[in-house]
Amino acid sequence: MYGRFNSYAGRCSLRDGFLQQASEALQPNRINVVPVHENKFLHATNQDRFNEIAGFKAIVCNPIYNDVPARVFDALAVGAVPIVPHGLPDLSRCFDAAAQVAFPIVSYIPDNIESLRAATRAAIAAFDAGGAEGMKLRHQAAMDGHFLHHRLTAMLSELIALAKSSC
């Protein structure tokens, strides 16, 4: 299981504490909470970032603002199963219920180590059961609709529709 998270001094202490606890309790894993100024991940090349996460079956995605974290799309792009906190409000805007089951996107109860442990087991079992076909499905979903140009096109379309309805 993989997860690298930025830590911001004075913010997100509950989230950071939970992730640190998960790092210690759920072995083996590569969960790291790194002070943002020390995190070199965002300064790495795209290939190095891909290589860092590509070897994992499950990737923990834990947002700061209860949004859909970019790590969900990273996980899908490398064929891994994303693990997200239950109840992310905009997840259904990105993936319908059928896609969330097919990939799958596995959820856990926020701030609950045992729930994250169970979600991790479920994600790894789903990865193993899906094999290469599951990896291809997840990868293709990311490639077909979840890169920056897809997002910008969707936002522009919404803005144009809003402008037309306002005139």
mmCIF file of C-alpha atoms in Angstrom:
data_model
loop_
_atom_site.group_PDB
_atom_site.id
_atom_site.type_symbol
_atom_site.label_atom_id
_atom_site.label_comp_id
_atom_site.label_asym_id
_atom_site.label_seq_id
_atom_site.Cartn_x
_atom_site.Cartn_y
_atom_site.Cartn_z
ATOM 1 C CA MET A 1 0.000 0.000 0.000
ATOM 2 C CA TYR A 2 1.265 3.445 -0.931
ATOM 3 C CA GLY A 3 0.483 6.956 0.231
ATOM 4 C CA ARG A 4 2.636 10.074 0.331
ATOM 5 C CA PHE A 5 1.030 13.093 1.943
ATOM 6 C CA ASN A 6 2.066 16.689 2.387
ATOM 7 C CA SER A 7 1.984 17.970 5.941
ATOM 8 C CA TYR A 8 1.314 21.671 6.423
ATOM 9 C CA ALA A 9 2.467 23.132 9.745
ATOM 10 C CA GLY A 10 -0.485 24.269 11.837
ATOM 11 C CA ARG A 11 -3.053 22.625 9.554
ATOM 12 C CA CYS A 12 -4.460 19.133 9.156
ATOM 13 C CA SER A 13 -3.019 17.765 12.397
ATOM 14 C CA LEU A 14 -5.866 15.238 12.773
ATOM 15 C CA ARG A 15 -5.383 13.987 9.203
ATOM 16 C CA ASP A 16 -1.608 13.843 9.589
ATOM 17 C CA GLY A 17 -1.913 12.032 12.919
ATOM 18 C CA PHE A 18 -4.280 9.461 11.443
ATOM 19 C CA LEU A 19 -1.978 8.846 8.485
ATOM 20 C CA GLN A 20 1.050 8.516 10.763
ATOM 21 C CA GLN A 21 -0.891 6.034 12.888
ATOM 22 C CA ALA A 22 -1.843 4.126 9.714
ATOM 23 C CA SER A 23 1.814 4.043 8.666
ATOM 24 C CA GLU A 24 2.733 2.397 11.952
ATOM 25 C CA ALA A 25 -0.277 0.073 12.256
ATOM 26 C CA LEU A 26 -0.699 -1.235 8.725
ATOM 27 C CA GLN A 27 2.567 -2.941 7.830
ATOM 28 C CA PRO A 28 3.964 -3.380 5.267
ATOM 29 C CA ASN A 29 3.265 -0.062 3.575
ATOM 30 C CA ARG A 30 4.828 3.041 2.113
ATOM 31 C CA ILE A 31 2.649 5.644 3.826
ATOM 32 C CA ASN A 32 4.616 8.810 4.506
ATOM 33 C CA VAL A 33 3.559 12.169 5.907
ATOM 34 C CA VAL A 34 6.166 14.657 4.734
ATOM 35 C CA PRO A 35 6.450 18.374 5.531
ATOM 36 C CA VAL A 36 5.467 20.115 2.294
ATOM 37 C CA HIS A 37 8.803 21.915 1.984
ATOM 38 C CA GLU A 38 10.626 18.548 2.173
ATOM 39 C CA ASN A 39 8.402 16.640 -0.247
ATOM 40 C CA LYS A 40 10.325 16.200 -3.483
ATOM 41 C CA PHE A 41 7.529 14.243 -5.217
ATOM 42 C CA LEU A 42 6.037 17.295 -6.939
ATOM 43 C CA HIS A 43 9.464 18.310 -8.214
ATOM 44 C CA ALA A 44 10.226 14.893 -9.695
ATOM 45 C CA THR A 45 9.783 14.123 -13.372
ATOM 46 C CA ASN A 46 6.499 12.592 -14.484
ATOM 47 C CA GLN A 47 8.337 9.339 -15.171
ATOM 48 C CA ASP A 48 9.900 9.272 -11.696
ATOM 49 C CA ARG A 49 6.513 9.987 -10.093
ATOM 50 C CA PHE A 50 4.912 7.225 -12.150
ATOM 51 C CA ASN A 51 7.700 4.803 -11.230
ATOM 52 C CA GLU A 52 7.341 5.610 -7.525
ATOM 53 C CA ILE A 53 3.693 4.592 -7.355
ATOM 54 C CA ALA A 54 3.454 2.007 -10.150
ATOM 55 C CA GLY A 55 4.559 -0.941 -8.044
ATOM 56 C CA PHE A 56 1.654 -0.798 -5.601
ATOM 57 C CA LYS A 57 -1.657 -2.632 -5.714
ATOM 58 C CA ALA A 58 -3.493 -0.143 -3.485
ATOM 59 C CA ILE A 59 -3.004 3.580 -2.981
ATOM 60 C CA VAL A 60 -4.453 5.503 -0.048
ATOM 61 C CA CYS A 61 -5.975 8.815 -1.121
ATOM 62 C CA ASN A 62 -6.762 11.141 1.782
ATOM 63 C CA PRO A 63 -7.692 14.722 0.866
ATOM 64 C CA ILE A 64 -7.296 17.849 2.940
ATOM 65 C CA TYR A 65 -10.540 19.554 1.905
ATOM 66 C CA ASN A 66 -12.864 16.557 1.408
ATOM 67 C CA ASP A 67 -12.400 16.906 -2.349
ATOM 68 C CA VAL A 68 -11.492 14.175 -4.813
ATOM 69 C CA PRO A 69 -7.699 14.026 -4.519
ATOM 70 C CA ALA A 70 -5.468 13.890 -7.581
ATOM 71 C CA ARG A 71 -3.995 10.703 -6.137
ATOM 72 C CA VAL A 72 -7.233 8.871 -7.125
ATOM 73 C CA PHE A 73 -6.417 9.565 -10.761
ATOM 74 C CA ASP A 74 -2.744 8.706 -10.232
ATOM 75 C CA ALA A 75 -3.799 5.356 -8.768
ATOM 76 C CA LEU A 76 -6.054 4.592 -11.710
ATOM 77 C CA ALA A 77 -3.398 5.662 -14.221
ATOM 78 C CA VAL A 78 -0.921 3.115 -12.831
ATOM 79 C CA GLY A 79 -3.610 0.428 -12.545
ATOM 80 C CA ALA A 80 -3.771 0.432 -8.732
ATOM 81 C CA VAL A 81 -6.952 0.390 -6.648
ATOM 82 C CA PRO A 82 -7.636 3.740 -4.937
ATOM 83 C CA ILE A 83 -8.691 3.733 -1.283
ATOM 84 C CA VAL A 84 -10.658 6.851 -0.309
ATOM 85 C CA PRO A 85 -12.484 8.154 2.765
ATOM 86 C CA HIS A 86 -16.173 7.247 2.662
ATOM 87 C CA GLY A 87 -18.508 10.001 1.545
ATOM 88 C CA LEU A 88 -16.353 12.157 -0.735
ATOM 89 C CA PRO A 89 -19.071 14.462 -2.075
ATOM 90 C CA ASP A 90 -17.763 14.893 -5.634
ATOM 91 C CA LEU A 91 -16.610 11.333 -6.302
ATOM 92 C CA SER A 92 -19.863 10.586 -8.134
ATOM 93 C CA ARG A 93 -19.240 13.574 -10.429
ATOM 94 C CA CYS A 94 -16.043 11.859 -11.566
ATOM 95 C CA PHE A 95 -17.184 8.230 -11.592
ATOM 96 C CA ASP A 96 -20.680 6.795 -11.660
ATOM 97 C CA ALA A 97 -21.626 4.057 -9.200
ATOM 98 C CA ALA A 98 -21.009 1.296 -11.747
ATOM 99 C CA ALA A 99 -17.456 2.518 -12.426
ATOM 100 C CA GLN A 100 -16.716 2.819 -8.702
ATOM 101 C CA VAL A 101 -17.681 -0.837 -8.305
ATOM 102 C CA ALA A 102 -15.958 -2.031 -11.493
ATOM 103 C CA PHE A 103 -12.519 -0.494 -10.806
ATOM 104 C CA PRO A 104 -13.161 -0.680 -7.768
ATOM 105 C CA ILE A 105 -12.729 2.450 -5.693
ATOM 106 C CA VAL A 106 -12.690 1.204 -2.100
ATOM 107 C CA SER A 107 -13.779 3.427 0.776
ATOM 108 C CA TYR A 108 -13.082 3.453 4.490
ATOM 109 C CA ILE A 109 -14.478 5.280 7.502
ATOM 110 C CA PRO A 110 -12.336 8.394 8.002
ATOM 111 C CA ASP A 111 -10.006 8.333 11.013
ATOM 112 C CA ASN A 112 -10.670 4.638 11.658
ATOM 113 C CA ILE A 113 -7.601 2.401 11.416
ATOM 114 C CA GLU A 114 -9.578 -0.852 11.438
ATOM 115 C CA SER A 115 -11.777 0.401 8.608
ATOM 116 C CA LEU A 116 -8.672 1.394 6.623
ATOM 117 C CA ARG A 117 -7.169 -2.042 7.359
ATOM 118 C CA ALA A 118 -10.314 -3.753 5.996
ATOM 119 C CA ALA A 119 -10.378 -1.426 2.968
ATOM 120 C CA THR A 120 -6.730 -2.211 2.260
ATOM 121 C CA ARG A 121 -7.426 -5.946 2.337
ATOM 122 C CA ALA A 122 -10.437 -5.456 0.044
ATOM 123 C CA ALA A 123 -8.438 -3.289 -2.377
ATOM 124 C CA ILE A 124 -5.567 -5.772 -2.599
ATOM 125 C CA ALA A 125 -7.992 -8.680 -3.036
ATOM 126 C CA ALA A 126 -9.783 -6.759 -5.809
ATOM 127 C CA PHE A 127 -6.467 -5.986 -7.493
ATOM 128 C CA ASP A 128 -5.446 -9.650 -7.361
ATOM 129 C CA ALA A 129 -8.855 -10.846 -8.586
ATOM 130 C CA GLY A 130 -8.895 -8.365 -11.470
ATOM 131 C CA GLY A 131 -5.378 -9.145 -12.622
ATOM 132 C CA ALA A 132 -4.074 -7.543 -15.787
ATOM 133 C CA GLU A 133 -7.590 -6.871 -17.088
ATOM 134 C CA GLY A 134 -8.452 -4.885 -13.961
ATOM 135 C CA MET A 135 -5.262 -2.875 -14.290
ATOM 136 C CA LYS A 136 -6.075 -2.120 -17.935
ATOM 137 C CA LEU A 137 -9.627 -1.067 -17.025
ATOM 138 C CA ARG A 138 -8.399 1.373 -14.376
ATOM 139 C CA HIS A 139 -5.601 2.703 -16.554
ATOM 140 C CA GLN A 140 -7.900 3.192 -19.549
ATOM 141 C CA ALA A 141 -10.486 5.024 -17.429
ATOM 142 C CA ALA A 142 -7.838 7.517 -16.334
ATOM 143 C CA MET A 143 -6.508 7.932 -19.867
ATOM 144 C CA ASP A 144 -9.947 8.364 -21.419
ATOM 145 C CA GLY A 145 -11.350 11.038 -19.179
ATOM 146 C CA HIS A 146 -9.337 12.196 -16.222
ATOM 147 C CA PHE A 147 -6.373 14.266 -17.295
ATOM 148 C CA LEU A 148 -6.026 18.027 -17.120
ATOM 149 C CA HIS A 149 -7.269 18.633 -20.643
ATOM 150 C CA HIS A 150 -10.407 16.616 -19.882
ATOM 151 C CA ARG A 151 -11.037 18.692 -16.749
ATOM 152 C CA LEU A 152 -10.422 21.994 -18.523
ATOM 153 C CA THR A 153 -12.771 21.018 -21.350
ATOM 154 C CA ALA A 154 -15.498 20.106 -18.851
ATOM 155 C CA MET A 155 -15.048 23.359 -16.905
ATOM 156 C CA LEU A 156 -15.100 25.423 -20.089
ATOM 157 C CA SER A 157 -18.272 23.661 -21.247
ATOM 158 C CA GLU A 158 -19.955 24.410 -17.916
ATOM 159 C CA LEU A 159 -18.906 28.067 -18.087
ATOM 160 C CA ILE A 160 -20.202 28.414 -21.654
ATOM 161 C CA ALA A 161 -23.521 26.829 -20.675
ATOM 162 C CA LEU A 162 -23.778 29.159 -17.684
ATOM 163 C CA ALA A 163 -22.992 32.193 -19.841
ATOM 164 C CA LYS A 164 -25.610 31.184 -22.426
ATOM 165 C CA SER A 165 -28.268 30.709 -19.753
ATOM 166 C CA SER A 166 -27.473 34.116 -18.245
ATOM 167 C CA CYS A 167 -27.948 36.063 -21.479
#
